[in-house]
mmCIF file of C-alpha atoms and ligand atoms in Angstrom:
data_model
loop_
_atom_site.group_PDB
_atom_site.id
_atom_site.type_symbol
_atom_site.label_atom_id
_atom_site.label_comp_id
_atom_site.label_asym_id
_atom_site.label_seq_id
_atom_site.Cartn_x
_atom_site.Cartn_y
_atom_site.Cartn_z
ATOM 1 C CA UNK H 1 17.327 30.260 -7.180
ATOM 2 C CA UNK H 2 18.600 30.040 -3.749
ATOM 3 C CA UNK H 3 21.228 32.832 -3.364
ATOM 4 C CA UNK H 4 20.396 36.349 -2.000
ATOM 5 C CA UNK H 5 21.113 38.219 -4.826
ATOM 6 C CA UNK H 6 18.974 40.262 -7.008
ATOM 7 C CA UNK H 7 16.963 37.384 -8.230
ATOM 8 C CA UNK H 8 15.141 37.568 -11.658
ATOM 9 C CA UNK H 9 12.394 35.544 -13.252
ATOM 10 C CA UNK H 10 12.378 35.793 -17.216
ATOM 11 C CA UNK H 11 9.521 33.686 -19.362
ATOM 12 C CA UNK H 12 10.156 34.205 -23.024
ATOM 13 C CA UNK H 13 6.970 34.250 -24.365
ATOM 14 C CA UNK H 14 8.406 33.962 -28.311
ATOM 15 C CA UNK H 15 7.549 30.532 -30.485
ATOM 16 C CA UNK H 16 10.634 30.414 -31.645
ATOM 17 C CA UNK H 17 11.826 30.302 -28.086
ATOM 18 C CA UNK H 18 16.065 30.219 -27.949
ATOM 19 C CA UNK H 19 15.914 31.366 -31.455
ATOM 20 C CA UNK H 20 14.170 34.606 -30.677
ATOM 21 C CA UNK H 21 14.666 38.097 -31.234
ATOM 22 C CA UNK H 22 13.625 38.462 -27.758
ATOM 23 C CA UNK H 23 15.747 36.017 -26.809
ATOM 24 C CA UNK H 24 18.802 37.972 -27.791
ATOM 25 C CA UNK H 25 17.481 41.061 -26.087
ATOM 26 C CA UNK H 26 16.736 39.283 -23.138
ATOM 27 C CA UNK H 27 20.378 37.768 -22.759
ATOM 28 C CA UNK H 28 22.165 40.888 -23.280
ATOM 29 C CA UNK H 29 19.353 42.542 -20.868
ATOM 30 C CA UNK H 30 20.409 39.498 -18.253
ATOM 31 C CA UNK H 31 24.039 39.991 -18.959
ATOM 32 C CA UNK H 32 23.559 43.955 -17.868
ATOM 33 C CA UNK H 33 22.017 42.431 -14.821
ATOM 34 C CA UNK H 34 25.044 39.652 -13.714
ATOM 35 C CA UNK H 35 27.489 42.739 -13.782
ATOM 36 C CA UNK H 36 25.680 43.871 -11.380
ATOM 37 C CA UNK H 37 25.489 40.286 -9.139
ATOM 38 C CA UNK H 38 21.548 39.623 -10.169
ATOM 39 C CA UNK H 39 20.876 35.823 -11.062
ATOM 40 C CA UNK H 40 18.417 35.007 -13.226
ATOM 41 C CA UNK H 41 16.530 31.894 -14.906
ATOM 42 C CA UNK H 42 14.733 32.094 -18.135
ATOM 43 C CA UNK H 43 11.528 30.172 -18.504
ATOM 44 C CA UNK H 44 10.789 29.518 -22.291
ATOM 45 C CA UNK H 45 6.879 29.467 -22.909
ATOM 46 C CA UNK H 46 7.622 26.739 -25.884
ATOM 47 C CA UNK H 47 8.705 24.091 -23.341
ATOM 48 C CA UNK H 48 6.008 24.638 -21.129
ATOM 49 C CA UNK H 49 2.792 22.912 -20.947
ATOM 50 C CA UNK H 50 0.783 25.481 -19.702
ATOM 51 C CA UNK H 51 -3.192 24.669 -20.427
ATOM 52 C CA UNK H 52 -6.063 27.863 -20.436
ATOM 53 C CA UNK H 53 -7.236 29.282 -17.660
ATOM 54 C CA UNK H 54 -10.665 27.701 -17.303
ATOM 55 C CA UNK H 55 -12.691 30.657 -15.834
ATOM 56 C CA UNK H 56 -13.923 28.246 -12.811
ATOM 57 C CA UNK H 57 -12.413 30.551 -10.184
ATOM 58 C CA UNK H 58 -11.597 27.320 -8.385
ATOM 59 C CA UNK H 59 -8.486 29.282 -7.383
ATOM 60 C CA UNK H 60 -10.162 31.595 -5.759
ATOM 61 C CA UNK H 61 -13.128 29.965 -3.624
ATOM 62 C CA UNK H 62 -13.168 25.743 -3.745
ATOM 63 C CA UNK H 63 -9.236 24.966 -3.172
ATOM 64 C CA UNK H 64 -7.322 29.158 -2.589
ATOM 65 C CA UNK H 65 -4.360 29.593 -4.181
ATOM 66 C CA UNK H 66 -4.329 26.164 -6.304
ATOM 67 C CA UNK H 67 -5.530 25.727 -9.747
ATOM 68 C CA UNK H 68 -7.706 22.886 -11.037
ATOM 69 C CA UNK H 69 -4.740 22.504 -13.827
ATOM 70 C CA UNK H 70 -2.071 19.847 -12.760
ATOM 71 C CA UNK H 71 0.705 21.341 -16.049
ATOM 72 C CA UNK H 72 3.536 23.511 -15.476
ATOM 73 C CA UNK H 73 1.966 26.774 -13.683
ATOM 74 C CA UNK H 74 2.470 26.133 -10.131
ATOM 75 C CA UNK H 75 6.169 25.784 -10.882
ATOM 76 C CA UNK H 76 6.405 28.734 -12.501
ATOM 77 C CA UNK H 77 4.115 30.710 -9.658
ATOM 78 C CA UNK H 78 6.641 29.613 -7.388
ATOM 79 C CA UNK H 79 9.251 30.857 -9.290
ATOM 80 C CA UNK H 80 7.732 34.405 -9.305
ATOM 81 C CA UNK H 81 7.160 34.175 -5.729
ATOM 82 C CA UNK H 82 10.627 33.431 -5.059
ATOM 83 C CA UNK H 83 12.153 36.397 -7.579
ATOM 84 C CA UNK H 84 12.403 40.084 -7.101
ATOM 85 C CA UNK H 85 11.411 40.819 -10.673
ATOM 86 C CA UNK H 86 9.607 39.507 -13.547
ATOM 87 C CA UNK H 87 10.470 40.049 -16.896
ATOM 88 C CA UNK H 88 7.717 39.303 -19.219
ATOM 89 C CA UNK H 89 9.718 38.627 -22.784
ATOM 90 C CA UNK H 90 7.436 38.438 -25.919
ATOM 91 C CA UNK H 91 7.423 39.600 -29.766
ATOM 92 C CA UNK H 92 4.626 41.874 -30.298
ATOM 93 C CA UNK H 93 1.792 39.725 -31.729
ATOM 94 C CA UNK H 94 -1.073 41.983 -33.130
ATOM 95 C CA UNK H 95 -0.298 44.946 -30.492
ATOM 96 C CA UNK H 96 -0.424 42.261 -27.594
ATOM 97 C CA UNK H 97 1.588 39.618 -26.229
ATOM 98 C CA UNK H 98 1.852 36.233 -27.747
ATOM 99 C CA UNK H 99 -0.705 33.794 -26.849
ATOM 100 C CA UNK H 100 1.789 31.254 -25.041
ATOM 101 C CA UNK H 101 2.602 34.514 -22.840
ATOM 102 C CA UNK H 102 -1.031 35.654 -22.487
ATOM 103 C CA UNK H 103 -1.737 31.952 -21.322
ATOM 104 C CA UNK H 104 0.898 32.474 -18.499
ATOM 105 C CA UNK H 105 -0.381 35.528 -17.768
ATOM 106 C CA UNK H 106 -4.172 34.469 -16.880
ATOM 107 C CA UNK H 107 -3.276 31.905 -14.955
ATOM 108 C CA UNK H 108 -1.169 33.822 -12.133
ATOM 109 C CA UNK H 109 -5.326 34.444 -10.971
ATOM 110 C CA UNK H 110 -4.504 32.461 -8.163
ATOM 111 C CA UNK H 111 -2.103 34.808 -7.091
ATOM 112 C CA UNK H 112 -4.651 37.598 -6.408
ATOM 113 C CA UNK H 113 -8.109 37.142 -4.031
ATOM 114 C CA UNK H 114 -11.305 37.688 -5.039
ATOM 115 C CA UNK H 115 -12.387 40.746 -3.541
ATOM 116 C CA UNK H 116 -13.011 44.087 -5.020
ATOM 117 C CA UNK H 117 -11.127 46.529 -2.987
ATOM 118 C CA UNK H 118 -10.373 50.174 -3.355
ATOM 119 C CA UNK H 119 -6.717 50.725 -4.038
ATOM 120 C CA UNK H 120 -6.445 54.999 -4.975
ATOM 121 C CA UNK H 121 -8.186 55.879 -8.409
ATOM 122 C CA UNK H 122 -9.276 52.502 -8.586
ATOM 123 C CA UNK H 123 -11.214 48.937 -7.329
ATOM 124 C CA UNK H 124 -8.964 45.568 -7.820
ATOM 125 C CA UNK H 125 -8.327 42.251 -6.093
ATOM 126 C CA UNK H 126 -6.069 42.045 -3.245
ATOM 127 C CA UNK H 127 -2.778 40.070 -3.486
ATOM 128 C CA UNK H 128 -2.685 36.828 -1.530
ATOM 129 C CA UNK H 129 0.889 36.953 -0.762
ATOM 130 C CA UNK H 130 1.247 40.922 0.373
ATOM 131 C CA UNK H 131 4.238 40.067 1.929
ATOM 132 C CA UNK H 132 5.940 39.166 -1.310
ATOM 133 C CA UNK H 133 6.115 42.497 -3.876
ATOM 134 C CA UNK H 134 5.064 41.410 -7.463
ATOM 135 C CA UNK H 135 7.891 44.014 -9.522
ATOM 136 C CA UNK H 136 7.156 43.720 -13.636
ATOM 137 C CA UNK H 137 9.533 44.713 -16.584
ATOM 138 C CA UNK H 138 8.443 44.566 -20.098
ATOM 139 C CA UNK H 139 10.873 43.175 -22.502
ATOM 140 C CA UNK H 140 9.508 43.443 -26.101
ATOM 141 C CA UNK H 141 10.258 44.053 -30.087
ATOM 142 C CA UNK H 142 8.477 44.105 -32.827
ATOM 143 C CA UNK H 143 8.358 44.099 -37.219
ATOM 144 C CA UNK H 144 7.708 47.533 -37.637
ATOM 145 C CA UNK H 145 9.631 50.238 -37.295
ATOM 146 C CA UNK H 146 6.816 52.600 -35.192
ATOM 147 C CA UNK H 147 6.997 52.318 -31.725
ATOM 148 C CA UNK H 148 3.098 53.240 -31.258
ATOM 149 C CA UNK H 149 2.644 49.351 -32.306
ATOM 150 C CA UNK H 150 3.155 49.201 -28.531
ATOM 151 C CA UNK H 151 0.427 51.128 -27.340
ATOM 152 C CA UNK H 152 -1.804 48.532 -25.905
ATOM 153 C CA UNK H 153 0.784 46.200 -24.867
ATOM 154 C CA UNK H 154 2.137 48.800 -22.142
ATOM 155 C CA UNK H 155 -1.063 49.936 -21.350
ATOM 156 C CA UNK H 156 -1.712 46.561 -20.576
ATOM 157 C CA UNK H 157 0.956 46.140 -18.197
ATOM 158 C CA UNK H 158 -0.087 49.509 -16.711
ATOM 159 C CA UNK H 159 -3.532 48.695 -16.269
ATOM 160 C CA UNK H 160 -2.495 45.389 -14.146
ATOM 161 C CA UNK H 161 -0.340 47.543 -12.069
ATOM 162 C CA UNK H 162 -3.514 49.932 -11.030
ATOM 163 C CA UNK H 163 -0.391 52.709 -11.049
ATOM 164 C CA UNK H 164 1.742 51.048 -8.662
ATOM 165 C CA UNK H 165 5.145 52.281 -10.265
ATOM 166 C CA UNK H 166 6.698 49.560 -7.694
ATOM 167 C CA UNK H 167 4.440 46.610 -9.588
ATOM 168 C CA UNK H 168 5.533 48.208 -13.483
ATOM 169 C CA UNK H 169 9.357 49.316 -13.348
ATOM 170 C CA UNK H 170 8.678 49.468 -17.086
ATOM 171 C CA UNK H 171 10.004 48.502 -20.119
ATOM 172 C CA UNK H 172 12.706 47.845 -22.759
ATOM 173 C CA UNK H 173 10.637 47.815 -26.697
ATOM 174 C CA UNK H 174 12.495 47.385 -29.975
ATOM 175 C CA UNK H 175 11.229 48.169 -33.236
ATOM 176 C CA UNK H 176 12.717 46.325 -36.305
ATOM 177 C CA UNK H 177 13.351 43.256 -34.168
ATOM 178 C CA UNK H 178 14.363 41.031 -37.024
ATOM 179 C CA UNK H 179 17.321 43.019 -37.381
ATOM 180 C CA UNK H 180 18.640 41.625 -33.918
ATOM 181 C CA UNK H 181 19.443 38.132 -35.818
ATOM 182 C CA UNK H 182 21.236 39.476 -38.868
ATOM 183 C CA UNK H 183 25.048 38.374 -38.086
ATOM 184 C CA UNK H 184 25.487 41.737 -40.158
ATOM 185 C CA UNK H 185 23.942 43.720 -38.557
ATOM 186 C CA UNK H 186 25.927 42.848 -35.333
ATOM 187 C CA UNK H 187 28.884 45.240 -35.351
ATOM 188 C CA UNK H 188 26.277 48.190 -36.644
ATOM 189 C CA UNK H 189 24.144 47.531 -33.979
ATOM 190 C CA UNK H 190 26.859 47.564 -31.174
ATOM 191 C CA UNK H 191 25.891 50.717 -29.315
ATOM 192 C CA UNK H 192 22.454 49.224 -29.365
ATOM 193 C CA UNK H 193 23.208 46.122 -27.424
ATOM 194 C CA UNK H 194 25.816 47.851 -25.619
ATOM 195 C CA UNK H 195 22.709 50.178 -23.868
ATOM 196 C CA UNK H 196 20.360 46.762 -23.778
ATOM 197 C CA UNK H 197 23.074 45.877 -21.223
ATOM 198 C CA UNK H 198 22.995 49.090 -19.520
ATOM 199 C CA UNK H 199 19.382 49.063 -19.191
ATOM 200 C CA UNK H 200 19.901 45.435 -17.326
ATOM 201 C CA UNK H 201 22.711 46.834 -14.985
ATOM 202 C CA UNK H 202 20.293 49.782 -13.926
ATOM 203 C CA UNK H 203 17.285 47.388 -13.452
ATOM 204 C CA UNK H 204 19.361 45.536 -10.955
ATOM 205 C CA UNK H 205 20.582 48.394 -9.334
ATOM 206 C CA UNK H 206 18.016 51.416 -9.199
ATOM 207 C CA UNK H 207 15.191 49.011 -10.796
ATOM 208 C CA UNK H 208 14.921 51.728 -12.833
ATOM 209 C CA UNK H 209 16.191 53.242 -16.179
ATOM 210 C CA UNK H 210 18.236 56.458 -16.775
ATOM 211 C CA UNK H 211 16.437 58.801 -18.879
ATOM 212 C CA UNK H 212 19.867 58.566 -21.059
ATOM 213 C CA UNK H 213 19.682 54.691 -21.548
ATOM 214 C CA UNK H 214 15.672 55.122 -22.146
ATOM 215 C CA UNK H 215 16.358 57.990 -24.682
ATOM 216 C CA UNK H 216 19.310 55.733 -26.586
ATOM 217 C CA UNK H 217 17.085 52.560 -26.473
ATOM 218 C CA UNK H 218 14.145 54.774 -28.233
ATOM 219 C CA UNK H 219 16.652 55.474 -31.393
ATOM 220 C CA UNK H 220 15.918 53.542 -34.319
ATOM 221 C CA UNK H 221 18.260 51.136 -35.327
ATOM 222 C CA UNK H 222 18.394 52.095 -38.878
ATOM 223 C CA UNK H 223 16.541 54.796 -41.053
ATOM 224 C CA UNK H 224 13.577 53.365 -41.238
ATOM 225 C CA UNK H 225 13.149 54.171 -45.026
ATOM 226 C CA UNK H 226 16.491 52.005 -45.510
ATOM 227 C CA UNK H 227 14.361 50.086 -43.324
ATOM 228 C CA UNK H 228 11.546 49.308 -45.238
ATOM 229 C CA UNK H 229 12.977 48.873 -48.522
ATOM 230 C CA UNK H 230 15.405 46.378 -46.971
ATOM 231 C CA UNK H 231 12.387 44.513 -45.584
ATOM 232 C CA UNK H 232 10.376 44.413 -48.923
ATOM 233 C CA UNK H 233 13.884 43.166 -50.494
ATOM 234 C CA UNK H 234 13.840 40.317 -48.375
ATOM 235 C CA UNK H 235 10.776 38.265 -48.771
ATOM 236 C CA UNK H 236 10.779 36.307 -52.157
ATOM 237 C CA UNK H 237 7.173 35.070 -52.911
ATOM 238 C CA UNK H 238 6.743 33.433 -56.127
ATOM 239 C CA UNK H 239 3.986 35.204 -58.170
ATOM 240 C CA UNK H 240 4.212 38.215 -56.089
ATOM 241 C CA UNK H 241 6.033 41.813 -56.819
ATOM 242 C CA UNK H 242 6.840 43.918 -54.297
ATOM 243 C CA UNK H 243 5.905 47.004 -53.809
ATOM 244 C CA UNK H 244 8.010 49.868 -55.593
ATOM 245 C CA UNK H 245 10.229 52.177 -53.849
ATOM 246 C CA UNK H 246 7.430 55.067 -54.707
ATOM 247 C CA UNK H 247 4.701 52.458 -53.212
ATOM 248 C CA UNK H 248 6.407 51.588 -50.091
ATOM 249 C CA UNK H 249 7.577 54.899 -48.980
ATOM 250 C CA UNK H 250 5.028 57.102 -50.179
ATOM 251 C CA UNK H 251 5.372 60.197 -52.828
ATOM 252 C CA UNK H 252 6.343 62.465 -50.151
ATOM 253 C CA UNK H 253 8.949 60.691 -48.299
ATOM 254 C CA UNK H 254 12.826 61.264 -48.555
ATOM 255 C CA UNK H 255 14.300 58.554 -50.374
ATOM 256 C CA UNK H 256 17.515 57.201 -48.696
HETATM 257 C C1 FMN A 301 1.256 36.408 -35.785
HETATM 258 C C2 FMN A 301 2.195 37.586 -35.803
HETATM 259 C C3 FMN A 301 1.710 38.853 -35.456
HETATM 260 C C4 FMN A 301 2.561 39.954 -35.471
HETATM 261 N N1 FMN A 301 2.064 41.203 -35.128
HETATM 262 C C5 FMN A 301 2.874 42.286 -35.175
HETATM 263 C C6 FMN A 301 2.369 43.592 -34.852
HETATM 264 O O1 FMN A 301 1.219 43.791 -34.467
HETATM 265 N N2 FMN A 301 3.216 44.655 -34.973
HETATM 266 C C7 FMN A 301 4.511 44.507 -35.372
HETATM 267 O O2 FMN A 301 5.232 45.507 -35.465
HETATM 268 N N3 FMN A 301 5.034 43.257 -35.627
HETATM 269 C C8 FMN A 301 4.247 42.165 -35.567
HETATM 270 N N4 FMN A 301 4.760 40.896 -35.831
HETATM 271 C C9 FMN A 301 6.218 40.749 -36.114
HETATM 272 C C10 FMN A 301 7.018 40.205 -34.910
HETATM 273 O O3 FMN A 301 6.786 40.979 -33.754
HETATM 274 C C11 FMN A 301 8.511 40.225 -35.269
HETATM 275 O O4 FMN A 301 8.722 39.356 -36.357
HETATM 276 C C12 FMN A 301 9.433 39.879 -34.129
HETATM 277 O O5 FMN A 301 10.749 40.264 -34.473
HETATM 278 C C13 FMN A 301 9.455 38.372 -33.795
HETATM 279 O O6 FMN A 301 10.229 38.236 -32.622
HETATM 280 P P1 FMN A 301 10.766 36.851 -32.035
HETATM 281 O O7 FMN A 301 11.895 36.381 -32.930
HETATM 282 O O8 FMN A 301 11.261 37.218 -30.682
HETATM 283 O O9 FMN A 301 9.631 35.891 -32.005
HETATM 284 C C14 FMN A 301 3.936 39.784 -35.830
HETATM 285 C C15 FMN A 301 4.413 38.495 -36.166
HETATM 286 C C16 FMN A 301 3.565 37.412 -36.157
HETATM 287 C C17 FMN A 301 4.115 36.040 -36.524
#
């Protein structure tokens, strides 16, 4: 990335890497973006070898700024050092991040000093490159169809920005994510991906979204009751029955 454009860093964090549902949010999120002359390169976790963080704080005291690990990490550091955004990309893996993202994520400690330091509300570590602003988006989707499942995850990313709205633009989260994939679903789903790539446009403009993209994004891409009983139709699991319609969607629910 050696143009002056709106640079972005993307790291898919999904195992199924180019076969992800976040991988086709993340290229029509990327698409929004190029309209708007942003390059980006995606990083795909899955073709990474990136090994724990250790907990030595080697990082941090024998050797600054350099990890003990000779893998993949310091490219990908450099990478983030060189964008003006990161987009962290993952399928929501028991309310968090996948572990191949949550592996990357640990091991930018070398990007932060040791020291406590007051920073408003709250104590953190100072950056070792201030010069260089460290802008997050968070790109994610999920099996269910309630968006709460996404609690912790955001708070996460909140937490790590100590309320720095500059460090967490925010983020783009999709319930029913294995609808993305259905070739069906496509054409129904149009005015879905069509604001996916109006959310990228903004993000490279305004690094920001319009409450009117954020409140389109938030719709659910089907009822969810068709929703559910679509989902229990799918899976085929010898020995098993599914659930009945009165089961699934409780006694008190509309049916569809
Ligand atoms: C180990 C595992 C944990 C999951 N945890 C959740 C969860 O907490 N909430 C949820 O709504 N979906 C959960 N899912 C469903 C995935 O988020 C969903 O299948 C997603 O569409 C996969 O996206 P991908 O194709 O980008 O990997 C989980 C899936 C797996 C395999």
């Amino acid at each position: 990335m050696t143009d002056t454009s709106f640079r972005i860093l993307a790291l898919n964090g999904s195992p199924r890497g180019r076969n992800s549902n976040t991988d086709i949010l993340l290229k029509t999120l990327l698409e929004g973006a190029a309209t708007q002359g942003a390059s980006s390169e995606t990083l795909y976790a899955v073709d990474m070898e990136i090994r724990d963080c250790l907990g030595c704080f080697a990082c941090w005291n024998k050797t600054p700024g350099i990890c003990v690990h000779k893998d993949d990490m310091p490219r990908v550091l450099e990478k983030m050092l060189a964008s003006d955004l990161t987009i962290w990309a993952t399928p929501l893996y028991h309310y968090g991040m996948t572990a191949r993202l949550k592996r990357i994520l640990e091991r930018t400690l070398p990007l932060a000093k040791p020291w406590f330091v007051r920073k408003g509300e709250h104590y953190t570590h100072p950056p070792r490159y201030p010069e260089h602003t460290t802008r997050n988006f968070l790109l994610s989707n999920c099996g269910f169809p309630e968006r709460h499942h996404f609690d912790a995850l955001v708070r996460e990313f909140e937490l790590l920005a100590n309320g720095d709205d500059e460090r967490f633009l925010g983020s783009l989260l999709c319930t029913t994510g294995e609808l993305l994939h259905v070739p069906e679903m496509r054409q129904t789903l149009s005015w879905y991906f069509d604001a996916v790539r109006t959310a990228g446009a903004e993000i490279a403009t305004s690094l920001n979204l319009s409450q009117e993209t954020v409140e389109i994004l938030r719709r659910p891409l089907i009822p969810v009751e068709s929703f559910v009983l679509m989902g229990n139709a799918h899976w085929n699991v010898p020995g098993e029955t599914p659930p009945s319609v009165e089961e699934a969607l409780g006694p008190d629910r509309n049916r569809p």
